[in-house]
Short mmCIF file of C-alpha atoms in Angstrom, two decimals:
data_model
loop_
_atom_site.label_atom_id
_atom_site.label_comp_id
_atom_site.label_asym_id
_atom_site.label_seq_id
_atom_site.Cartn_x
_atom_site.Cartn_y
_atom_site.Cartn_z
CA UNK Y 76 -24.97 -26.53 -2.27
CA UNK Y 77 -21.36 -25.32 -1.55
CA UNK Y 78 -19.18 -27.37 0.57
CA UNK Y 79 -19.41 -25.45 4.24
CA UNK Y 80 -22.86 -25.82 3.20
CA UNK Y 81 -23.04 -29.70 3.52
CA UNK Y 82 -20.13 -30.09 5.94
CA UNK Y 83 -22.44 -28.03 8.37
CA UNK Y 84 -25.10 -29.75 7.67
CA UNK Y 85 -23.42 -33.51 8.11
CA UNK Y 86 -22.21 -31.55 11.63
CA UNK Y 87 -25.76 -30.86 12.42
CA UNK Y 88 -26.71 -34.41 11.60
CA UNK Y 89 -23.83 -35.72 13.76
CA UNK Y 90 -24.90 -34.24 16.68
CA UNK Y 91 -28.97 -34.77 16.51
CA UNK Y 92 -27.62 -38.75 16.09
CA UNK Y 93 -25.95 -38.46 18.93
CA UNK Y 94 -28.81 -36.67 21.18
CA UNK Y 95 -31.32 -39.12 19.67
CA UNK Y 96 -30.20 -42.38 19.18
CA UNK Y 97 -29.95 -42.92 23.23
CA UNK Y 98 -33.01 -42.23 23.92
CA UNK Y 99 -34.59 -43.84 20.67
CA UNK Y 100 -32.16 -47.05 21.29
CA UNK Y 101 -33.23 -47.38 24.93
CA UNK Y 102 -30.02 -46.89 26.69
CA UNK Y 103 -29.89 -46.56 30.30
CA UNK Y 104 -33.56 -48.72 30.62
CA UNK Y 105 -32.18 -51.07 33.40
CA UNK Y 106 -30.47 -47.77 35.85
CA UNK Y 107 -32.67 -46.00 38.31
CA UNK Y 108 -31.03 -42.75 37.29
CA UNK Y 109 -30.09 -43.54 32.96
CA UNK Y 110 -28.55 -40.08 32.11
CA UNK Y 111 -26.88 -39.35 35.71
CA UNK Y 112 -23.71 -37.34 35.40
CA UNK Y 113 -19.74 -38.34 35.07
CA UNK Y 114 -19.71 -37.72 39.10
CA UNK Y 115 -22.43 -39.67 39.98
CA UNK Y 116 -21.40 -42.89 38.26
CA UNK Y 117 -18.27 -42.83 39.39
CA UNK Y 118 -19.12 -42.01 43.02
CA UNK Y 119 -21.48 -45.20 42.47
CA UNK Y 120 -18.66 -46.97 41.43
CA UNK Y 121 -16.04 -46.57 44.04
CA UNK Y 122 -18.85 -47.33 46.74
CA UNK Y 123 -19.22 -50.44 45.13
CA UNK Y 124 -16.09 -50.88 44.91
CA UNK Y 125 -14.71 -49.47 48.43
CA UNK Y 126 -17.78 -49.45 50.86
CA UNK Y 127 -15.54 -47.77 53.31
CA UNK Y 128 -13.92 -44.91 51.14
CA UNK Y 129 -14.03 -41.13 52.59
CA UNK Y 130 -13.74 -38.04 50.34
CA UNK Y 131 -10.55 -35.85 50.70
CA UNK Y 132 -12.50 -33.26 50.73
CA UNK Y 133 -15.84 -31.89 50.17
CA UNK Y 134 -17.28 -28.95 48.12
CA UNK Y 135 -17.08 -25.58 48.84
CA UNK Y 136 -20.58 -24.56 48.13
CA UNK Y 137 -23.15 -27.64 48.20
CA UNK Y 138 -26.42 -25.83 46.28
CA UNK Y 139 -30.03 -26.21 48.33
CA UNK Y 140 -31.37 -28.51 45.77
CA UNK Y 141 -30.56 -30.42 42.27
CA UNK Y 142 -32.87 -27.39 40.06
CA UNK Y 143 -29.92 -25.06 41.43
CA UNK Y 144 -27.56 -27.02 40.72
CA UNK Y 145 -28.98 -27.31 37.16
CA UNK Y 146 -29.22 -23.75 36.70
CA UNK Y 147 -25.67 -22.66 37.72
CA UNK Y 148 -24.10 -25.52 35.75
CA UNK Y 149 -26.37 -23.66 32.72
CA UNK Y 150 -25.25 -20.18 33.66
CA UNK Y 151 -21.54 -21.63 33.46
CA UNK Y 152 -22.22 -23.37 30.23
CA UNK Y 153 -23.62 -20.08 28.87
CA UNK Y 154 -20.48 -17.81 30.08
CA UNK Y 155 -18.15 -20.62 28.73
CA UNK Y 156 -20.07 -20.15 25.62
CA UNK Y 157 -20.11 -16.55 25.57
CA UNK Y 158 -16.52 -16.61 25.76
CA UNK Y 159 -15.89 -18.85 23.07
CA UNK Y 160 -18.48 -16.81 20.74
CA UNK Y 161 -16.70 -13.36 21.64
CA UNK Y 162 -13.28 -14.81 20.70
CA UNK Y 163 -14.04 -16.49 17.52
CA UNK Y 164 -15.90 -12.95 16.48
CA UNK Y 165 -13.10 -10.72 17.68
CA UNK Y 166 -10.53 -13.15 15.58
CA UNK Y 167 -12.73 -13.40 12.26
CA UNK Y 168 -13.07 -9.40 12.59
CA UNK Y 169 -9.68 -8.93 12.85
CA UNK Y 170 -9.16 -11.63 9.81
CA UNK Y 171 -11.94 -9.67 7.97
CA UNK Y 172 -10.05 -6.29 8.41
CA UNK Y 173 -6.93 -7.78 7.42
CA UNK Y 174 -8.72 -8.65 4.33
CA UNK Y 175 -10.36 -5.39 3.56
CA UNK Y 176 -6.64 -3.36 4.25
CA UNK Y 177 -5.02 -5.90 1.74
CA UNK Y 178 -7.58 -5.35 -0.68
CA UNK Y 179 -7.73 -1.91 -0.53
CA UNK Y 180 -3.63 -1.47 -0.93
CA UNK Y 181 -4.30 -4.31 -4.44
CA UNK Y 182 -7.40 -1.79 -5.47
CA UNK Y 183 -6.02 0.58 -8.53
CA UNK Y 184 -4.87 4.18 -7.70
CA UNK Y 185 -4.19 2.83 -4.20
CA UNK Y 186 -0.42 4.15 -4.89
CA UNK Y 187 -1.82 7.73 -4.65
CA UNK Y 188 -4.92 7.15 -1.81
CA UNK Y 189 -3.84 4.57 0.78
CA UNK Y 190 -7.29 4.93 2.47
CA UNK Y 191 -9.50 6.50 -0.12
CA UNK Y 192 -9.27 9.85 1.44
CA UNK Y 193 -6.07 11.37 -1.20
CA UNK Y 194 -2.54 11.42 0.01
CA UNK Y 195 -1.16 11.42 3.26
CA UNK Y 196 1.55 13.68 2.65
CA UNK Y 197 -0.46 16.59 0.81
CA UNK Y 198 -3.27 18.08 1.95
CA UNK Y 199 -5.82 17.70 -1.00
CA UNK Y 200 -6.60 20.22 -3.34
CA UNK Y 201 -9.93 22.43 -3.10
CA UNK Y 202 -12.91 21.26 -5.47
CA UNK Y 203 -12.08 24.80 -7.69
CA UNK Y 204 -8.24 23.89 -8.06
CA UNK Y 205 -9.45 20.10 -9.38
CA UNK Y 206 -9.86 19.88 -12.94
#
């Protein structure tokens, strides 16, 4: 096993732990609502902490129901990670290219055919004149 081999797979390991172990460990047991979002515990938390407190503002679009809210925070999470996929493969493509050109140009006779095809200068030669 090479080593991108096992560092993916201690990567993989990582983050299985870390979706497990709170549900396995029991965390969240004693809340009415264990794995409520960043925005809900702290909107908890200032209540608690200022009864009185009034938003600055409110949303712009409030969805119909919590499943719809679910599915557009899934559709974001999937363009996010579209974006993210298309840049990484438009970078190692260009990397991969790079590669290719520079190996090419090291390849022997690449003095006299750049890109494989003959010179760039002079047209090439008929099969009948080659000999």
């Amino acid at each position: 096993m090479n080593r991108n081999t096992k560092i993916n797979a201690l990567l993989l390991l990582v983050v299985v732990a870390l979706a497990v172990l709170p549900l396995a460990l029991g965390l969240g047991d004693h809340k009415e609502e264990p794995f409520a979002g960043a925005d809900a515990e702290a909107e908890t938390a200032i209540t608690e902490i200022e009864p009185d407190y009034e938003p600055w503002f409110s949303p712009l679009y409030e969805p119909p129901s919590g499943e719809v809210e679910s599915a557009l925070f899934a559709v974001q999470a999937a363009l996010g990670a579209g974006v993210l996929a298309y840049y990484f493969g438009v970078h190692r493509g260009r990397r991969q290219g790079e590669q290719r050109v520079l190996a090419q140009a090291d390849a022997p006779g690449a003095a006299d055919a750049p890109n494989g095809t003959g010179s760039a200068s002079a047209p090439a030669k008929p099969a009948s004149e080659q000999a």
